[in-house]
Amino acid sequence: MIVLKSVSLFGEKQTDISIADGIVVSLEPTSEKGIDCSGLVALPGLVDLHTHLRQPGFEASETVLSGSKSGVAGGYTALFAMANTNPVADSASVVEQVLTLGEAAGLLQVQPIGAVTKGLAGAELAGLGGMARSRAKVRVFSDDGMCVFDPALMLQALTFVKSMGGVIAQHAQEPRLTEGAQMNDSDLATELGLTGWPSVAEESIIARDALLAEKTGARLHICHLTTAGAVDVIRWAKKRGIQITAEVTPHHLMLTEELVRSYDPVYKVNPPLRSAEDTAALREALVDGTIDIVGTDHAPHSIEKKDCEWENAAFGMVGLEHAASVVQKVMLEGGRNWRDIAQVMSSKPAEIGGLTNQGRLDVDTEANITLIDPSATRTVTSQTHSASTNNPFAGVALPGAVVHTLFRGNFSFKDGEVVEK
Ligand SMILES: [Zn+2]
């Protein structure tokens, strides 16, 4: 029996959490002794629907183990691993390989995402059925990094996931409008001499796919929204009754294109950092519920891929270890509470991804729990548990700190240290 004493459950009542055999058995005060958690907010373990774990193929940037360590340090108990590995996770054998690596690391639940198209090439559908029936039980399919551009293929993919209760997670980017793009399309791009990435490239694909989702009755999830116009399209689609969900990253909530003035590739990301008006619209949409979840798009890259000229640098930023702090700041400043934070970082991502054992903190549920000190302030550093250091928040002071993470009733992160299996 593990007892977490004097937690602040969802930032509300103070109580104890009793855990036996990996299951929460009581949320009431008890006379049993345990671990003092006074002052710590207890939430269901965080769930990231959008993580790049880079293995197999890019182990210099991240492995399933190093990414899992970074995840538990950020309060996560489940990570959905994106499919753009090498080989691509477009078959039962590769998704099962990722699942097995996650089980071996043993720190949190690694749930593979399957590619929509073979090799992410956008030409023909991958073996979605085989991945769904595999031991990895894939329910989320995405060509993230690439947009599923062909509307006929998108229609087929949506029809398939409708039949098996899955979802397509689309990286919305019209490729013909973003050829050679390096940053947001704006006056600043002209000034800096970099090719711009227009908002309409994102918004037009979201609108098209919303209509395809309506036609098929399938579930559609839009990865990493970045523009005010994209928020408007999502609002319109939801009002129409379309089964669409939307995600925002920590960096798009707080960072703007002004950072690109430094030409520091740590700020190079796909989709790009946008204007201050866009980030304000994204924060408002997260607070008012138009945007359903925060996904990190944790995209580690080795120093070789980032420490070079802007044009040659890889797109992407790490995100797992500061996401909760960014969301705490945005949601609490926006007048929402810890229950709402649990919704956007745990319950809803688990629901979208079909993980019924995650996203809940209640009696008789699996003991996947995050304990956060809400009053802490810390300065983000690029030296984290990730194998990569491409952190755009390095040097930024943020509120809140993850103190403990429990996965299936065992500490995976305790007093600020990873507890290796
Ligand atoms: Zn993406």
Coordinates of C-alpha atoms and ligand atoms in Angstrom, one line a residue:
M1 CA 0.0 0.0 0.0
I2 CA 1.2 3.5 -0.9
V3 CA -0.5 6.5 0.7
L4 CA 0.0 10.0 -0.7
K5 CA -0.8 12.2 2.3
S6 CA -2.6 15.6 2.3
V7 CA -2.7 16.1 -1.5
S8 CA -4.8 18.8 -3.0
L9 CA -7.0 16.7 -5.2
F10 CA -7.5 18.6 -8.5
G11 CA -6.4 21.7 -6.6
E12 CA -9.7 21.4 -4.5
K13 CA -10.2 19.4 -1.3
Q14 CA -7.2 18.2 0.8
T15 CA -7.2 14.4 1.2
D16 CA -5.1 11.2 1.0
I17 CA -4.7 8.9 -2.0
S18 CA -4.4 5.2 -1.1
I19 CA -2.9 2.9 -3.8
A20 CA -2.8 -0.9 -3.7
D21 CA -1.6 -3.2 -6.5
G22 CA -1.4 -0.3 -8.9
I23 CA -5.0 0.8 -8.4
V24 CA -6.4 3.8 -6.5
V25 CA -8.4 2.2 -3.6
S26 CA -9.4 5.3 -1.6
L27 CA -9.5 9.1 -2.0
E28 CA -10.5 9.7 1.6
P29 CA -8.4 10.7 4.6
T30 CA -6.9 7.7 6.3
S31 CA -5.0 7.1 9.6
E32 CA -2.3 5.1 7.6
K33 CA 1.1 6.7 7.4
G34 CA 2.5 7.7 4.0
I35 CA 4.4 10.2 1.9
D36 CA 3.7 13.8 2.8
C37 CA 2.3 15.6 -0.3
S38 CA 1.0 18.7 1.4
G39 CA 0.9 21.7 -0.9
L40 CA 1.0 19.4 -4.0
V41 CA -1.9 19.3 -6.5
A42 CA -2.8 15.7 -7.6
L43 CA -4.0 15.2 -11.1
P44 CA -4.4 12.2 -13.3
G45 CA -1.1 11.4 -15.1
L46 CA -0.6 13.7 -18.1
V47 CA -1.2 12.2 -21.5
D48 CA 0.6 13.6 -24.6
L49 CA -1.1 12.8 -27.9
H50 CA 1.9 14.2 -29.9
T51 CA 5.4 13.1 -29.0
H52 CA 8.3 12.3 -31.3
L53 CA 10.4 9.6 -29.6
R54 CA 12.7 9.1 -32.7
Q55 CA 13.3 5.4 -32.2
P56 CA 13.8 3.4 -34.4
G57 CA 16.2 5.3 -36.6
F58 CA 17.1 8.6 -35.0
E59 CA 18.6 7.5 -31.7
A60 CA 21.1 10.3 -31.6
S61 CA 18.2 12.7 -31.1
E62 CA 16.1 10.6 -28.6
T63 CA 15.3 7.0 -27.7
V64 CA 12.1 5.6 -26.3
L65 CA 14.0 5.4 -22.9
S66 CA 15.3 9.0 -22.9
G67 CA 12.0 10.3 -24.1
S68 CA 10.2 8.3 -21.4
K69 CA 12.5 9.8 -18.8
S70 CA 11.7 13.3 -20.1
G71 CA 8.0 12.4 -20.1
V72 CA 7.9 11.3 -16.4
A73 CA 9.9 14.4 -15.4
G74 CA 7.1 16.5 -17.1
G75 CA 4.4 14.6 -15.3
Y76 CA 3.3 12.3 -18.1
T77 CA 2.1 8.7 -17.7
A78 CA 1.4 8.1 -21.4
L79 CA 3.0 9.3 -24.6
F80 CA 1.6 8.7 -28.1
A81 CA 4.7 8.1 -30.3
M82 CA 4.5 9.7 -33.7
A83 CA 5.1 7.5 -36.7
N84 CA 7.9 9.4 -38.6
T85 CA 10.7 7.1 -37.4
N86 CA 13.0 5.1 -39.7
P87 CA 11.6 2.7 -40.7
V88 CA 8.3 4.6 -40.6
A89 CA 5.7 3.1 -38.2
D90 CA 3.4 2.1 -41.1
S91 CA 3.2 -1.7 -40.3
A92 CA 2.3 -4.0 -37.4
S93 CA 6.0 -5.0 -37.0
V94 CA 7.2 -1.4 -36.4
V95 CA 4.4 -0.3 -34.1
E96 CA 4.9 -3.5 -32.1
Q97 CA 8.7 -2.7 -31.9
V98 CA 7.9 0.7 -30.5
L99 CA 5.4 -0.8 -28.0
T100 CA 8.0 -3.3 -26.9
L101 CA 10.7 -0.6 -26.4
G102 CA 8.2 1.4 -24.3
E103 CA 7.4 -1.7 -22.1
A104 CA 11.2 -2.3 -21.7
A105 CA 11.7 1.3 -20.5
G106 CA 8.8 0.8 -18.2
L107 CA 8.4 4.4 -17.0
L108 CA 5.1 5.2 -18.7
Q109 CA 2.8 4.0 -21.3
V110 CA 4.2 4.3 -24.8
Q111 CA 1.3 4.1 -27.3
P112 CA 2.4 3.9 -31.0
I113 CA 0.7 6.1 -33.6
G114 CA 0.5 4.5 -37.0
A115 CA 1.3 6.2 -40.3
V116 CA -1.7 7.0 -42.6
T117 CA 0.2 6.4 -45.8
K118 CA 3.0 4.0 -46.6
G119 CA 6.4 5.5 -45.8
L120 CA 4.6 8.9 -45.1
A121 CA 4.8 9.3 -48.9
G122 CA 1.2 10.3 -49.3
A123 CA 0.6 7.9 -52.2
E124 CA -1.2 4.9 -50.8
L125 CA -2.7 3.9 -47.5
A126 CA -0.6 2.1 -45.0
G127 CA -1.8 -1.2 -43.5
L128 CA -4.1 0.5 -41.0
G129 CA -6.1 -2.7 -40.2
G130 CA -2.9 -4.7 -39.5
M131 CA -1.7 -2.0 -37.1
A132 CA -5.1 -1.8 -35.4
R133 CA -5.2 -5.6 -34.9
S134 CA -1.6 -5.8 -33.8
R135 CA -0.5 -6.0 -30.1
A136 CA 0.0 -2.2 -30.2
K137 CA -3.8 -1.8 -30.8
V138 CA -3.2 1.4 -32.8
R139 CA -6.2 3.8 -32.8
V140 CA -4.5 7.0 -33.8
F141 CA -3.1 7.4 -37.3
S142 CA -1.0 10.3 -38.5
D143 CA 1.5 11.3 -41.2
D144 CA 2.7 14.1 -38.8
G145 CA 5.5 16.1 -40.3
M146 CA 3.7 15.6 -43.6
C147 CA 0.2 16.5 -44.5
V148 CA -2.2 13.9 -45.9
F149 CA -2.6 16.0 -48.9
D150 CA -4.6 13.8 -51.4
P151 CA -8.3 14.3 -50.5
A152 CA -9.2 10.9 -51.9
L153 CA -6.7 9.2 -49.6
M154 CA -7.9 11.3 -46.6
L155 CA -11.5 10.2 -47.4
Q156 CA -10.4 6.5 -47.4
A157 CA -8.5 6.9 -44.2
L158 CA -11.4 8.6 -42.4
T159 CA -13.8 5.9 -43.6
F160 CA -11.5 3.3 -42.2
V161 CA -11.1 4.9 -38.7
K162 CA -14.8 5.4 -38.5
S163 CA -15.3 1.6 -38.8
M164 CA -12.9 0.8 -35.9
G165 CA -13.4 3.8 -33.5
G166 CA -10.1 5.4 -34.4
V167 CA -9.0 8.9 -35.3
I168 CA -6.9 10.6 -38.0
A169 CA -4.5 13.3 -36.6
Q170 CA -3.8 15.6 -39.4
H171 CA -0.8 17.9 -39.7
A172 CA -2.7 20.6 -41.7
Q173 CA -0.3 22.1 -44.2
E174 CA -1.1 22.6 -47.9
P175 CA 2.3 21.6 -49.4
R176 CA 2.0 23.7 -52.6
L177 CA 1.6 26.9 -50.5
T178 CA 4.6 26.2 -48.2
E179 CA 7.3 25.1 -50.6
G180 CA 10.6 26.3 -49.2
A181 CA 8.9 28.0 -46.3
Q182 CA 11.1 28.9 -43.3
M183 CA 9.0 31.0 -41.0
N184 CA 5.6 32.7 -40.6
D185 CA 4.5 34.6 -43.7
S186 CA 4.7 38.3 -42.5
D187 CA 6.4 41.6 -42.9
L188 CA 9.1 40.2 -40.6
A189 CA 9.7 37.3 -43.1
T190 CA 10.3 39.9 -45.8
E191 CA 12.6 41.9 -43.6
L192 CA 14.6 38.8 -42.6
G193 CA 14.7 37.5 -46.2
L194 CA 13.1 34.2 -45.3
T195 CA 10.3 32.4 -47.3
G196 CA 7.0 32.8 -45.6
W197 CA 4.5 30.2 -44.5
P198 CA 1.0 31.5 -45.0
S199 CA -1.8 30.9 -42.5
V200 CA -4.1 29.9 -45.3
A201 CA -1.9 26.8 -45.9
E202 CA -3.1 25.5 -42.5
E203 CA -6.6 26.9 -42.5
S204 CA -7.6 25.6 -45.9
I205 CA -6.6 22.0 -45.1
I206 CA -8.5 22.1 -41.7
A207 CA -11.6 23.3 -43.5
R208 CA -11.4 20.7 -46.2
D209 CA -10.8 17.9 -43.8
A210 CA -13.6 19.0 -41.5
L211 CA -15.9 18.6 -44.5
L212 CA -14.5 15.2 -45.3
A213 CA -15.0 14.2 -41.6
E214 CA -18.6 15.4 -41.9
K215 CA -19.2 13.4 -45.0
T216 CA -17.8 10.2 -43.4
G217 CA -19.0 10.7 -39.9
A218 CA -15.4 10.0 -38.8
R219 CA -13.4 11.6 -36.0
L220 CA -10.7 14.0 -37.0
H221 CA -8.1 15.5 -34.8
I222 CA -6.1 18.6 -35.9
C223 CA -2.5 18.7 -34.7
H224 CA -0.8 21.9 -33.5
L225 CA -3.1 24.8 -34.4
T226 CA -1.2 28.0 -34.9
T227 CA -3.4 30.7 -36.4
A228 CA -6.4 32.8 -35.3
G229 CA -8.1 31.8 -38.6
A230 CA -7.6 28.1 -37.7
V231 CA -9.4 28.7 -34.4
D232 CA -12.3 30.3 -36.4
V233 CA -12.5 27.2 -38.7
I234 CA -12.5 24.9 -35.7
R235 CA -15.3 26.9 -34.1
W236 CA -17.3 26.8 -37.3
A237 CA -16.8 23.0 -37.7
K238 CA -17.8 22.3 -34.1
K239 CA -20.9 24.4 -34.4
R240 CA -21.8 22.4 -37.5
G241 CA -21.6 19.2 -35.4
I242 CA -18.5 17.8 -37.0
Q243 CA -16.5 15.4 -34.8
I244 CA -13.4 17.4 -34.8
T245 CA -10.9 18.0 -32.0
A246 CA -8.0 20.5 -31.9
E247 CA -4.6 20.7 -30.3
V248 CA -2.1 23.5 -29.4
T249 CA 1.5 23.2 -28.4
P250 CA 3.1 25.0 -25.4
H251 CA 5.4 27.0 -27.7
H252 CA 2.5 28.3 -29.9
L253 CA 0.7 29.4 -26.8
M254 CA 3.6 31.7 -25.6
L255 CA 6.3 32.3 -28.3
T256 CA 6.0 34.5 -31.3
E257 CA 7.8 35.0 -34.6
E258 CA 9.7 38.0 -33.2
L259 CA 12.1 35.4 -31.8
V260 CA 13.2 34.5 -35.3
R261 CA 15.0 37.9 -35.5
S262 CA 17.9 36.1 -33.7
Y263 CA 18.2 33.6 -36.5
D264 CA 18.7 31.1 -33.7
P265 CA 17.4 27.7 -35.1
V266 CA 16.1 26.8 -31.7
Y267 CA 13.1 28.8 -32.8
K268 CA 12.6 27.0 -36.1
V269 CA 9.6 24.8 -36.0
N270 CA 6.9 23.3 -38.2
P271 CA 4.3 24.8 -38.1
P272 CA 6.1 28.1 -37.5
L273 CA 5.9 30.5 -34.6
R274 CA 3.2 33.1 -35.5
S275 CA 2.2 36.6 -34.6
A276 CA 1.3 37.9 -31.2
E277 CA -2.3 38.2 -32.4
D278 CA -2.3 34.5 -33.3
T279 CA -0.8 33.3 -29.9
A280 CA -3.4 35.5 -28.1
A281 CA -6.2 33.8 -30.1
L282 CA -4.8 30.3 -29.3
R283 CA -4.7 31.1 -25.6
E284 CA -8.3 32.4 -25.7
A285 CA -9.4 29.3 -27.6
L286 CA -7.7 26.9 -25.1
V287 CA -9.3 28.8 -22.2
D288 CA -12.8 28.8 -23.8
G289 CA -12.6 25.1 -24.9
T290 CA -12.5 25.6 -28.6
I291 CA -9.1 24.0 -28.5
D292 CA -9.5 20.6 -26.8
I293 CA -6.0 19.6 -25.7
V294 CA -2.4 20.6 -25.3
G295 CA 0.0 18.3 -27.2
T296 CA 3.7 19.0 -26.9
D297 CA 4.9 18.1 -30.4
H298 CA 8.1 17.2 -28.5
A299 CA 10.6 17.1 -31.4
P300 CA 14.1 16.5 -30.2
H301 CA 17.0 17.0 -32.7
S302 CA 20.7 16.3 -32.2
I303 CA 23.0 19.3 -32.1
E304 CA 24.3 18.5 -35.6
K305 CA 20.8 19.1 -37.0
K306 CA 20.2 22.4 -35.0
D307 CA 23.5 24.0 -34.6
C308 CA 23.8 25.3 -38.2
E309 CA 22.5 28.1 -40.4
W310 CA 18.7 28.8 -40.1
E311 CA 17.9 27.6 -43.6
N312 CA 19.7 24.2 -43.1
A313 CA 18.4 23.5 -39.5
A314 CA 15.8 20.9 -38.8
F315 CA 12.3 22.0 -37.7
G316 CA 11.3 21.2 -34.1
M317 CA 11.6 21.8 -30.4
V318 CA 11.5 19.7 -27.2
G319 CA 8.5 20.2 -25.0
L320 CA 7.7 17.5 -22.5
E321 CA 9.3 19.0 -19.4
H322 CA 7.8 22.5 -19.4
A323 CA 4.4 21.8 -20.9
A324 CA 2.6 21.6 -17.6
S325 CA 4.1 24.9 -16.5
V326 CA 3.0 26.7 -19.6
V327 CA -0.5 25.3 -19.3
Q328 CA -0.7 26.2 -15.6
K329 CA 0.2 29.8 -16.5
V330 CA -2.2 30.1 -19.5
M331 CA -5.1 28.4 -17.9
L332 CA -4.9 29.9 -14.4
E333 CA -4.3 33.4 -15.8
G334 CA -7.3 32.8 -18.1
G335 CA -9.5 32.1 -15.1
R336 CA -9.7 28.3 -15.4
N337 CA -8.7 25.8 -12.6
W338 CA -6.8 22.6 -12.1
R339 CA -9.7 20.4 -13.1
D340 CA -9.6 22.2 -16.5
I341 CA -5.9 21.7 -16.7
A342 CA -6.4 17.9 -16.1
Q343 CA -9.0 18.0 -18.9
V344 CA -6.8 19.5 -21.6
M345 CA -3.6 17.6 -20.6
S346 CA -4.9 14.2 -19.4
S347 CA -8.6 13.2 -19.7
K348 CA -9.3 14.6 -23.2
P349 CA -6.1 13.4 -24.9
A350 CA -6.7 10.0 -23.4
E351 CA -10.2 10.0 -24.7
I352 CA -9.2 11.1 -28.2
G353 CA -6.5 8.5 -28.3
G354 CA -8.8 5.7 -26.9
L355 CA -6.7 5.0 -23.7
T356 CA -9.4 4.0 -21.2
N357 CA -6.9 3.3 -18.5
Q358 CA -5.5 6.8 -18.5
G359 CA -6.9 10.3 -17.9
R360 CA -8.9 9.5 -14.7
L361 CA -8.1 9.9 -11.0
D362 CA -10.9 8.0 -9.2
V363 CA -11.4 5.0 -7.0
D364 CA -10.8 1.7 -8.9
T365 CA -8.8 3.4 -11.7
E366 CA -5.2 2.6 -12.5
A367 CA -2.9 4.8 -10.3
N368 CA -1.5 7.1 -13.0
I369 CA -0.9 10.3 -11.0
T370 CA 1.0 13.5 -11.3
L371 CA 1.8 15.7 -8.3
I372 CA 2.7 19.3 -9.0
D373 CA 3.9 22.0 -6.7
P374 CA 1.9 25.0 -8.0
S375 CA 3.7 27.6 -6.0
A376 CA 7.2 26.7 -7.3
T377 CA 8.9 29.0 -9.8
R378 CA 11.8 27.6 -11.9
T379 CA 13.9 28.7 -14.8
V380 CA 13.8 26.3 -17.7
T381 CA 17.2 24.8 -18.7
S382 CA 18.1 23.1 -22.0
Q383 CA 19.8 20.3 -20.0
T384 CA 16.9 18.0 -19.4
H385 CA 16.2 14.2 -19.4
S386 CA 15.8 14.3 -23.2
A387 CA 18.8 13.3 -25.3
S388 CA 18.4 16.7 -27.1
T389 CA 18.8 20.3 -25.9
N390 CA 16.7 22.2 -28.5
N391 CA 14.6 24.0 -25.9
P392 CA 13.1 27.4 -26.9
F393 CA 12.1 28.1 -23.3
A394 CA 15.6 27.8 -21.9
G395 CA 16.2 30.7 -19.6
V396 CA 12.5 31.5 -19.2
A397 CA 11.0 31.5 -15.7
L398 CA 7.7 29.5 -15.4
P399 CA 5.4 28.7 -12.6
G400 CA 4.9 25.2 -11.1
A401 CA 7.1 22.1 -10.9
V402 CA 6.3 18.4 -11.2
V403 CA 7.5 16.7 -8.0
H404 CA 6.3 13.1 -8.3
T405 CA 4.8 11.0 -11.1
L406 CA 3.3 7.5 -10.5
F407 CA 2.7 5.0 -13.2
R408 CA 0.5 2.1 -12.4
G409 CA 1.0 2.7 -8.7
N410 CA 4.8 2.9 -8.8
F411 CA 6.9 6.1 -8.6
S412 CA 8.5 6.8 -12.0
F413 CA 9.6 10.2 -10.9
K414 CA 10.1 11.0 -7.2
D415 CA 11.2 14.2 -5.5
G416 CA 12.4 15.5 -8.8
E417 CA 14.4 12.4 -9.8
V418 CA 13.6 9.7 -12.4
V419 CA 13.1 6.3 -10.8
E420 CA 14.5 3.9 -13.4
K421 CA 12.8 0.5 -13.7
Ligands
ZN1 ZN 3.2 18.2 -37.1

